[in-house]
Amino acid sequence: MKLDESKKILIVGLGLLGGSYAQSLTRQGYYVTAITRKQSTIDYALEHNMITKGSAFVDPELIKEADIIIFALYPHIFVDWIKQYGSLIQPKTVITDVTGVKQCIVYEIQSMLPQGVEFISAHPMAGKETAGIEYADESIFKNANYIVVPTENNSLDTVELCGDLGETLGFREISVLSPEKHDRMIAFLSQLTHCIAVSLMCACDEPDLERYTGDSFRDLTRIANINDEMWSELFLSNRETLLDEMDKYRESFDKLYNTIKNGDRDEMREMMRLSTARRRKFNKEKK
Amino acid sequence: MKLDESKKILIVGLGLLGGSYAQSLTRQGYYVTAITRKQSTIDYALEHNMITKGSAFVDPELIKEADIIIFALYPHIFVDWIKQYGSLIQPKTVITDVTGVKQCIVYEIQSMLPQGVEFISAHPMAGKETAGIEYADESIFKNANYIVVPTENNSLDTVELCGDLGETLGFREISVLSPEKHDRMIAFLSQLTHCIAVSLMCACDEPDLERYTGDSFRDLTRIANINDEMWSELFLSNRETLLDEMDKYRESFDKLYNTIKNGDRDEMREMMRLSTARRRKFNKEKK
C-alpha cells in the first residue's frame, strides 16, 4: 500500500496525539475519521475540522471503510480493544499505533489480528505535559523523531508506508528499530528521564524554591509534571529494562558523587568533558 | 548610597555575566568601566558600546573613581584579587559579585576589605552554556531570579542598593537569603541538577541516541554541556552541602526504583502526583 490522499484513515483515540494526527492529516487533504470514548470529543474534532466524521461507539462501518487505522490508546486499552473488536478489521487494512512501549504489545497484537491485517508499530517521539484533544497541535511533530518498530512479521512495503506516514506528519527523522532495541532506548531516553525528574521534585520540600531557581532546574523538571496513570503503566510495562537503565545511571551518579566526596577534581572534570562532548550531538539546531 | 546614573560602576571580569551587566547598565545610561585580563576583551566591549573605558591591567584610577565595583570572577580568583588589590579600593565604595557559592567567600572577603568598603554579595540566577563576552546578552536577566546574600556586617541601605541593581538589570524577582541558606538552596536547585545531567550523559554510550530522542531528554541534559573548570570549583566549594542534597535525591530515586521493582503502582502514582503538584509552582508563565 502507498500513502496517498485516496487512503481512508481511521484514528482510534482522540487525545493529544490522536488529535494532533487528525489535525495534520485532515489539513493535508486526507479523509480522516475517528472513534473515541466521548461524544464531546467527536463534537470538538468536527467543529475544529480535524475529522470528516466520527463516532463515540465502535462503529463497524468506520472500521470497514478504513485503509489505515491508527491506534492512539494506552497500551492495555489498545490490547483490550483488539481482543474485543479486532475481528471487525478487514483484510488488507494496515494498522499502526503511537504506543510508548513495544515488546509487551506488538507480538500479542500481531498474533490476534485477522488474516490479511498487518500491524506495523510506530512511536512518535513527541508530546506535551497536557492531555486531551483541546491541546492537539501538529507543530509538536516538527523537528521530532519518529521510530518505526517492525517485527519479522512485517513486510518491507508496510515498514515503508509507516515511515511515509511519519514523514507526512512532519517528523524530522524517521528511524527503524526492533521492539527490543526500542524498549531499551526508550527506557534510557524517556522513562529514566521522567524517573529522574519525579525523584528530584520529591526530594525536597523547602517552601519558596521557585523564587530562587534558575532555568536549569526548570528545564530539568519540566517533565515532573507527569500523567501518573499513563506513565505508571509505561514504567511497569517495561520494568526489567527500565530497572537496568536506572542501575546504570545510579552507578554513574555514584561515581560523580565520589569524585566530589574525595575531592578528585581531575576525574570530575573528565566526566564533565565526556558529558559535554556527548551532549553536543543532541542539539536540535545541528540539523 | 542610592543607585542612580551619577554612580560610576566598575566591572571586574568581562565574561558572559560581566559582559551582560556592562551591556545592560551602559544602555541604561550608566558610566561603566571594566578591568579584565585580555585587551581583546576590552576592545570588543568598547566596539560594542558595552563600556566607556577599560583596562587589561589593574588600573588604580578605575578603582578609585568607582562608586560600585561588580566582581564577575571565579570564586578563587575573586578571593585572590581582593588579597592582592583590595587595598586600592576607596572608602565608601560598595562592592558586589555574581559568585555561585557564598559561605566560602563572603566572610573571608568582608574580613579583608579596607575600612569603609562594604561588600554585599549577590547571585544572579541567569546564565548560558557558553562562556565569554561575545555571548553577553542582557535578555538572560528577564524573568530570572536574583538573590541578595547579606551577612550581619551589611547595612540595610546596601542590601537595598544591591536589590536595586538587580531590579535595574531587569530581574523578575529579588530575594534575600543568608549565605548558609543560599548555599543549601543552590546545592539543590542548581548544583544537583548539573550533577544529574552529567551523570545521565555519562551513563550510556550507545551510538545514535540523538536519532531517537524526544524533548524530555534534550531539556534535561541541556546543562550537561558544562564548563568543567568553573563547575568543578563550584561543586568543591560547597562540598558538604552538595553531598547532602545528593544523598536526599538518591533516597528519593531509590524509593521510586523500589515502587517499579515491586510493582507498587499506588505508591508510584502517589510520587508522580506529588511531583506534578510541586512542579506547577515553577512555571514561568504564572507571573
XYZ file of C-alpha atoms in Angstrom:
574
model
C 0.000 0.000 0.000
C 1.183 3.537 -0.783
C 0.201 6.524 1.293
C -1.794 8.923 -0.867
C -4.916 11.009 -0.468
C -7.164 8.223 -1.703
C -6.485 6.362 1.552
C -9.129 6.481 4.266
C -7.628 6.866 7.712
C -9.399 5.976 10.960
C -7.947 7.208 14.247
C -8.962 5.337 17.393
C -8.488 7.529 20.478
C -8.591 11.306 20.077
C -6.302 12.503 22.844
C -3.367 14.843 22.488
C -1.571 12.600 19.993
C -4.571 11.188 18.140
C -5.936 14.712 17.844
C -2.647 16.044 16.504
C -2.532 13.250 13.902
C -6.107 14.067 12.873
C -5.359 17.780 12.640
C -2.318 17.283 10.429
C -3.796 14.643 8.118
C -7.125 16.424 7.570
C -5.306 19.701 6.850
C -3.291 17.858 4.189
C -6.403 16.619 2.423
C -6.790 13.121 3.811
C -10.159 11.619 4.618
C -9.924 11.136 8.381
C -12.492 9.548 10.682
C -12.342 8.794 14.399
C -13.614 6.521 17.109
C -13.196 7.743 20.659
C -14.938 7.361 24.002
C -16.737 10.663 24.390
C -19.205 12.303 22.048
C -17.955 15.702 23.222
C -14.531 14.854 21.819
C -16.044 13.923 18.460
C -18.010 17.183 18.501
C -14.862 19.144 19.261
C -12.934 17.405 16.460
C -15.748 18.073 13.955
C -16.058 21.713 14.989
C -12.320 22.224 14.575
C -12.174 20.465 11.180
C -9.940 17.729 12.475
C -12.067 14.840 11.143
C -14.694 14.248 8.485
C -16.805 12.027 10.676
C -16.575 10.180 13.941
C -18.317 8.014 16.462
C -18.340 7.628 20.242
C -19.078 3.926 19.860
C -17.191 1.293 17.918
C -18.897 1.779 14.558
C -18.206 -1.230 12.261
C -18.782 0.973 9.184
C -15.884 3.257 10.074
C -13.660 0.237 10.634
C -14.690 -1.389 7.381
C -14.086 1.607 5.167
C -10.655 2.377 6.637
C -7.475 1.574 4.700
C -5.274 2.569 7.612
C -6.202 2.545 11.308
C -4.070 4.478 13.807
C -4.456 3.492 17.451
C -3.638 6.270 19.928
C -4.571 4.497 23.161
C -2.900 3.458 26.404
C -1.095 0.093 25.954
C -3.557 -2.096 27.868
C -6.592 -0.389 26.324
C -5.116 -0.970 22.867
C -4.683 -4.704 23.622
C -8.220 -4.955 25.054
C -9.678 -3.141 22.047
C -8.074 -5.569 19.592
C -9.280 -8.529 21.672
C -12.814 -7.239 21.600
C -13.146 -5.644 18.150
C -10.125 -6.879 16.144
C -12.287 -9.266 14.131
C -14.115 -6.273 12.601
C -10.952 -5.163 10.790
C -10.998 -6.042 7.073
C -8.207 -7.877 5.239
C -5.686 -5.523 3.551
C -6.125 -2.937 6.287
C -2.866 -1.698 7.791
C -2.936 -0.719 11.445
C -0.363 1.282 13.353
C -0.082 2.934 16.759
C 1.695 5.540 18.915
C 2.400 3.367 21.961
C 5.464 4.191 24.067
C 6.387 0.566 24.899
C 6.627 -2.171 22.305
C 7.674 -5.684 23.354
C 4.692 -6.086 25.667
C 2.110 -5.269 22.971
C 3.486 -5.762 19.461
C 3.749 -9.551 19.367
C 0.479 -10.073 21.191
C -1.458 -7.778 18.892
C 0.093 -9.195 15.713
C -0.956 -12.672 16.869
C -4.588 -11.620 17.462
C -5.330 -9.916 14.136
C -7.447 -11.471 11.388
C -5.633 -12.947 8.381
C -4.515 -10.215 5.965
C -4.440 -7.401 8.502
C -0.946 -6.098 9.145
C 0.108 -4.229 12.283
C 3.192 -2.060 11.922
C 4.085 -0.409 15.193
C 5.463 3.138 15.483
C 6.487 5.559 18.219
C 6.233 9.282 17.541
C 8.662 10.914 19.996
C 6.518 13.957 20.527
C 4.160 15.076 23.231
C 3.259 17.676 25.802
C 2.688 17.739 29.552
C -1.020 18.083 28.862
C -3.640 15.570 27.841
C -6.732 15.833 25.707
C -7.795 16.874 22.238
C -8.021 20.551 23.189
C -4.194 20.556 23.341
C -3.798 18.837 19.956
C -1.146 20.663 17.991
C 0.510 19.237 14.905
C 3.526 21.526 15.365
C 4.835 19.133 18.058
C 5.933 16.809 15.218
C 8.245 19.382 13.680
C 11.883 18.586 14.444
C 10.824 15.499 16.424
C 11.887 11.891 15.889
C 9.675 9.034 14.689
C 10.565 5.390 15.179
C 9.095 2.544 13.114
C 9.194 -0.705 15.103
C 8.712 -3.729 12.817
C 8.920 -7.414 13.670
C 9.702 -10.360 11.398
C 6.019 -10.483 10.522
C 6.076 -7.115 8.780
C 6.612 -6.620 5.069
C 9.123 -4.076 3.805
C 6.287 -2.412 1.965
C 4.415 -1.716 5.188
C 7.534 -0.521 7.006
C 7.883 1.999 4.205
C 4.228 3.001 4.395
C 4.623 3.644 8.118
C 7.730 5.764 7.529
C 5.831 7.733 4.878
C 3.133 8.429 7.455
C 5.779 9.837 9.845
C 7.187 11.967 7.067
C 3.753 13.217 6.063
C 3.108 14.220 9.670
C 6.249 16.372 9.536
C 8.710 14.412 11.675
C 12.344 15.337 11.136
C 13.946 11.938 11.332
C 12.458 8.502 10.680
C 14.313 5.522 12.168
C 13.684 1.804 12.319
C 14.313 -0.251 15.471
C 13.358 -3.705 16.691
C 10.902 -3.852 19.643
C 13.779 -4.916 21.933
C 16.078 -2.082 20.900
C 13.225 0.384 21.017
C 12.331 -0.528 24.586
C 15.958 -0.260 25.725
C 16.379 3.117 24.029
C 13.151 4.433 25.438
C 13.985 3.188 28.929
C 17.094 5.336 28.855
C 15.986 8.371 26.855
C 12.458 8.827 28.057
C 11.451 6.673 31.037
C 14.644 7.245 33.015
C 14.450 10.996 32.457
C 10.915 11.002 33.831
C 12.080 8.950 36.844
C 14.828 11.483 37.499
C 12.527 14.482 37.282
C 9.933 12.910 39.580
C 12.589 11.844 42.109
C 14.093 15.305 42.148
C 10.749 17.019 42.753
C 10.013 14.571 45.572
C 13.450 15.035 47.200
C 12.964 18.474 48.709
C 10.000 20.160 50.335
C 11.546 23.540 51.128
C 8.958 26.235 50.507
C 9.521 29.073 48.023
C 12.077 27.184 45.947
C 10.599 28.722 42.823
C 11.767 32.173 43.947
C 15.389 31.126 43.806
C 15.509 28.840 40.843
C 17.290 29.239 37.540
C 16.397 27.750 34.180
C 18.426 24.592 34.702
C 16.053 23.311 37.373
C 13.031 24.445 35.412
C 14.120 22.641 32.232
C 15.161 19.515 34.058
C 11.848 19.188 35.893
C 9.501 20.213 33.064
C 8.505 16.556 32.748
C 7.994 16.231 36.525
C 4.526 17.429 35.601
C 3.501 13.914 34.683
C 0.367 11.958 33.806
C 0.543 9.357 36.593
C -1.974 6.983 35.024
C -0.142 6.739 31.714
C 3.442 6.774 32.973
C 2.983 4.239 35.753
C 1.623 1.879 33.095
C 4.550 2.602 30.749
C 7.099 2.068 33.551
C 5.596 -1.247 34.623
C 5.226 -2.442 31.023
C 8.986 -2.096 30.553
C 10.018 -2.936 34.097
C 13.185 -5.023 33.743
C 14.752 -2.842 31.086
C 13.936 0.346 32.980
C 15.371 -1.014 36.250
C 18.504 -1.931 34.371
C 18.898 1.592 32.958
C 18.208 3.051 36.405
C 21.005 0.884 37.807
C 23.467 2.093 35.195
C 22.543 5.713 35.793
C 22.899 5.342 39.560
C 26.357 3.877 39.036
C 27.340 6.947 37.064
C 25.776 9.262 39.672
C 27.679 7.469 42.445
C 30.906 7.815 40.513
C 30.420 11.582 40.297
C 29.402 11.638 43.968
C 32.687 10.007 44.908
C 34.766 12.469 42.916
C 33.143 15.256 44.950
C 33.489 13.397 48.233
C 37.154 12.618 47.582
C 37.937 15.988 46.062
C 39.085 14.216 42.889
C 38.834 17.214 40.615
C 40.601 15.629 37.628
C 38.174 12.711 37.444
C 35.243 15.095 37.996
C 36.352 17.303 35.115
C 36.899 14.228 32.969
C 33.244 13.254 33.474
C 32.129 16.799 32.729
C 34.106 16.865 29.488
C 32.687 13.499 28.407
C 29.217 14.787 29.226
C 29.787 17.981 27.237
C 31.135 16.131 24.200
C 28.213 13.682 24.174
C 25.597 16.362 24.718
C 26.700 18.368 21.682
C 25.230 15.735 19.355
C 21.757 16.357 20.725
C 21.402 19.985 19.741
C 18.381 20.385 17.514
C 19.987 23.297 15.715
C 22.545 20.937 14.210
C 20.205 19.723 11.518
C 24.120 55.055 48.676
C 21.330 55.153 46.110
C 21.620 53.692 42.647
C 21.284 56.498 40.096
C 23.030 57.473 36.889
C 25.606 59.622 38.709
C 27.180 56.431 40.065
C 30.320 55.157 38.394
C 30.334 51.381 38.027
C 33.444 49.255 37.526
C 33.052 45.655 36.401
C 35.948 43.315 37.099
C 35.838 40.327 34.762
C 34.113 40.676 31.390
C 32.875 37.168 30.722
C 29.331 36.166 29.865
C 27.867 37.643 33.056
C 30.159 40.654 33.472
C 29.597 41.471 29.816
C 25.817 41.189 30.166
C 25.901 43.507 33.209
C 28.003 46.016 31.237
C 25.682 45.843 28.253
C 22.573 46.483 30.323
C 23.991 49.252 32.523
C 25.656 51.191 29.681
C 22.481 51.009 27.619
C 20.596 52.491 30.550
C 22.921 55.483 30.737
C 25.344 54.437 33.461
C 29.042 55.232 33.313
C 30.557 51.734 33.170
C 34.247 50.833 33.146
C 35.937 47.431 33.209
C 39.058 45.599 34.219
C 39.616 42.218 32.634
C 42.538 40.008 31.642
C 42.684 40.390 27.891
C 42.993 43.586 25.880
C 40.965 41.924 23.101
C 38.018 41.669 25.519
C 38.295 45.374 26.357
C 38.443 46.175 22.641
C 35.353 44.068 21.996
C 33.455 45.759 24.837
C 34.406 49.238 23.578
C 33.467 48.402 19.987
C 30.087 47.104 21.106
C 29.384 50.114 23.348
C 29.298 47.999 26.479
C 31.732 50.161 28.478
C 33.088 53.727 28.429
C 36.635 52.726 29.183
C 38.570 49.713 30.365
C 41.922 48.244 31.116
C 43.623 44.876 30.747
C 45.724 45.557 33.850
C 44.556 46.529 37.325
C 44.382 50.282 36.815
C 44.216 52.074 40.208
C 42.479 55.061 38.588
C 39.496 52.949 37.521
C 39.274 51.503 41.019
C 39.499 54.915 42.669
C 36.812 56.600 40.617
C 34.293 53.738 41.041
C 31.324 54.092 43.397
C 30.291 50.476 42.849
C 32.524 47.581 41.809
C 30.963 44.374 40.477
C 33.174 41.294 40.548
C 32.294 38.690 37.932
C 35.114 36.213 38.550
C 35.548 32.573 39.541
C 35.402 32.251 43.355
C 39.129 31.651 43.995
C 40.179 34.360 41.524
C 37.857 36.800 43.290
C 39.441 35.988 46.667
C 42.963 36.262 45.217
C 42.137 39.565 43.568
C 40.947 41.096 46.832
C 44.036 39.805 48.622
C 46.274 41.416 46.061
C 44.448 44.623 45.129
C 41.770 45.126 47.814
C 43.771 47.913 49.463
C 43.290 50.035 46.326
C 39.540 50.231 46.921
C 38.484 53.604 48.368
C 36.289 54.074 51.475
C 32.566 54.441 50.687
C 32.881 52.132 47.680
C 30.305 49.329 47.612
C 31.407 46.080 46.040
C 29.213 43.201 44.917
C 29.631 39.992 42.907
C 27.924 37.257 40.897
C 29.539 34.239 42.559
C 27.576 30.986 42.670
C 28.742 29.879 46.137
C 28.739 32.123 49.172
C 29.869 30.783 52.554
C 33.361 30.032 51.283
C 33.988 33.559 50.013
C 31.692 36.129 51.655
C 33.112 36.135 55.193
C 36.710 35.947 54.019
C 36.321 38.824 51.592
C 34.433 41.003 54.062
C 37.262 40.492 56.558
C 39.940 41.536 54.061
C 38.457 44.809 52.817
C 39.737 48.243 53.889
C 37.728 50.170 56.493
C 34.683 51.816 54.932
C 34.386 49.462 51.968
C 31.253 47.316 52.079
C 30.845 44.012 50.244
C 27.272 42.947 49.598
C 27.120 39.601 47.864
C 24.587 38.695 45.197
C 23.781 35.753 42.947
C 22.069 36.423 39.620
C 20.379 33.135 38.669
C 20.981 33.568 34.966
C 23.471 32.160 32.528
C 24.092 30.227 29.366
C 26.037 27.113 28.389
C 28.554 29.352 26.695
C 31.366 31.458 28.118
C 32.881 34.752 27.031
C 31.870 38.328 26.314
C 30.804 37.523 22.756
C 27.809 35.677 24.248
C 26.889 38.575 26.574
C 23.162 39.144 26.372
C 21.215 41.200 28.869
C 17.981 39.434 27.930
C 19.069 36.468 30.100
C 18.057 38.544 33.152
C 14.466 38.881 32.037
C 12.180 36.613 34.082
C 15.191 35.336 36.069
C 15.717 35.396 39.834
C 18.277 37.484 41.737
C 19.363 36.685 45.272
C 20.948 39.221 47.615
C 23.111 37.430 50.206
C 23.921 39.731 53.146
C 25.726 38.936 56.390
C 25.470 40.677 59.769
C 28.140 43.081 58.560
C 25.905 44.563 55.877
C 23.771 47.664 56.310
C 20.130 47.666 55.258
C 20.926 50.535 52.962
C 23.414 48.466 50.997
C 21.115 45.441 50.850
C 18.602 47.762 49.252
C 21.174 49.177 46.838
C 22.065 45.661 45.750
C 18.400 44.807 45.228
C 18.006 47.996 43.160
C 20.894 46.855 40.978
C 19.119 43.537 40.358
C 15.924 45.378 39.505
C 17.736 47.767 37.186
C 19.260 44.812 35.365
C 15.742 43.534 34.720
C 15.473 40.550 37.061
C 11.946 39.408 37.785
C 12.213 38.569 41.444
C 14.660 39.849 44.058
C 15.086 37.727 47.195
C 17.281 37.936 50.269
C 18.955 34.836 51.769
C 21.755 34.216 54.268
C 24.958 32.652 52.872
C 24.069 29.357 54.570
C 20.544 29.231 53.132
C 21.795 30.346 49.753
C 24.342 27.550 49.551
C 21.768 24.937 50.543
C 19.256 26.237 48.010
C 21.837 26.348 45.256
C 23.117 22.879 46.096
C 19.629 21.547 45.422
C 18.387 23.782 42.622
C 21.499 24.261 40.579
C 24.442 22.062 41.545
C 22.424 18.869 41.964
C 20.703 19.411 38.615
C 24.101 19.732 36.943
C 25.265 16.542 38.706
C 22.212 14.704 37.408
C 22.652 15.874 33.829
C 26.352 14.964 33.787
C 25.698 11.549 35.348
C 22.970 10.807 32.826
C 25.146 11.720 29.845
C 27.950 9.539 31.222
C 25.637 6.575 31.888
C 25.115 5.369 28.322
C 27.406 5.206 25.324
C 25.014 3.755 22.772
C 25.629 5.415 19.413
C 22.941 7.360 17.549
C 20.875 8.121 20.657
C 20.141 11.559 19.256
C 18.147 9.990 16.420
C 15.608 8.531 18.831
C 15.342 11.176 21.494
C 12.420 13.343 22.470
C 12.457 16.775 24.051
C 12.423 15.461 27.621
C 15.959 14.121 27.300
C 17.111 17.189 25.441
C 15.764 19.581 28.081
C 17.029 17.537 30.985
C 20.555 17.347 29.600
C 20.874 20.900 28.250
C 23.162 21.691 31.194
C 25.220 18.528 30.580
C 27.116 20.865 28.267
C 29.104 22.198 31.204
C 32.142 24.396 31.848
C 34.244 21.857 33.753
C 36.696 24.398 35.149
C 34.011 26.553 36.726
C 31.619 23.850 37.901
C 34.244 21.593 39.481
C 35.283 24.620 41.532
C 31.682 25.414 42.488
C 30.989 21.783 43.481
C 34.083 21.524 45.659
C 33.459 24.929 47.247
C 30.108 23.688 48.509
C 31.068 20.075 49.024
C 29.314 19.027 52.229
C 26.023 20.693 51.386
C 26.032 19.307 47.860
C 26.794 15.760 49.064
C 23.918 16.077 51.492
C 21.479 17.117 48.751
C 22.783 14.317 46.519
C 22.060 11.854 49.336
C 18.497 13.086 49.716
C 17.897 12.921 45.986
C 19.279 9.389 45.787
C 16.945 8.345 48.572
C 14.001 9.645 46.568
C 15.288 7.957 43.381
C 15.662 4.653 45.264
C 12.137 4.958 46.580
C 10.778 5.314 43.051
C 13.051 2.469 41.921
C 11.508 0.199 44.527
C 7.943 1.039 43.519
C 8.853 -0.100 39.990
C 10.708 -3.184 41.189
C 7.852 -4.204 43.497
C 5.108 -3.236 41.073
C 3.693 -0.885 43.717
C 1.682 1.236 41.331
C -0.235 3.148 44.014
C 2.916 4.428 45.674
C 4.432 5.208 42.273
C 1.402 7.268 41.251
C 1.481 8.991 44.638
C 5.038 10.170 43.949
C 4.065 11.289 40.456
C 1.149 13.314 41.797
C 3.357 14.966 44.434
C 5.887 15.741 41.741
C 3.231 17.224 39.463
C 1.751 19.390 42.227
C 5.153 20.737 43.240
C 6.304 21.354 39.685
C 3.323 23.564 38.907
C 4.726 26.337 41.088
C 7.793 26.629 38.900
C 6.068 27.633 35.677
C 7.421 30.956 34.499
C 4.128 31.827 32.884
C 2.499 32.120 36.315
C 3.861 35.614 36.904
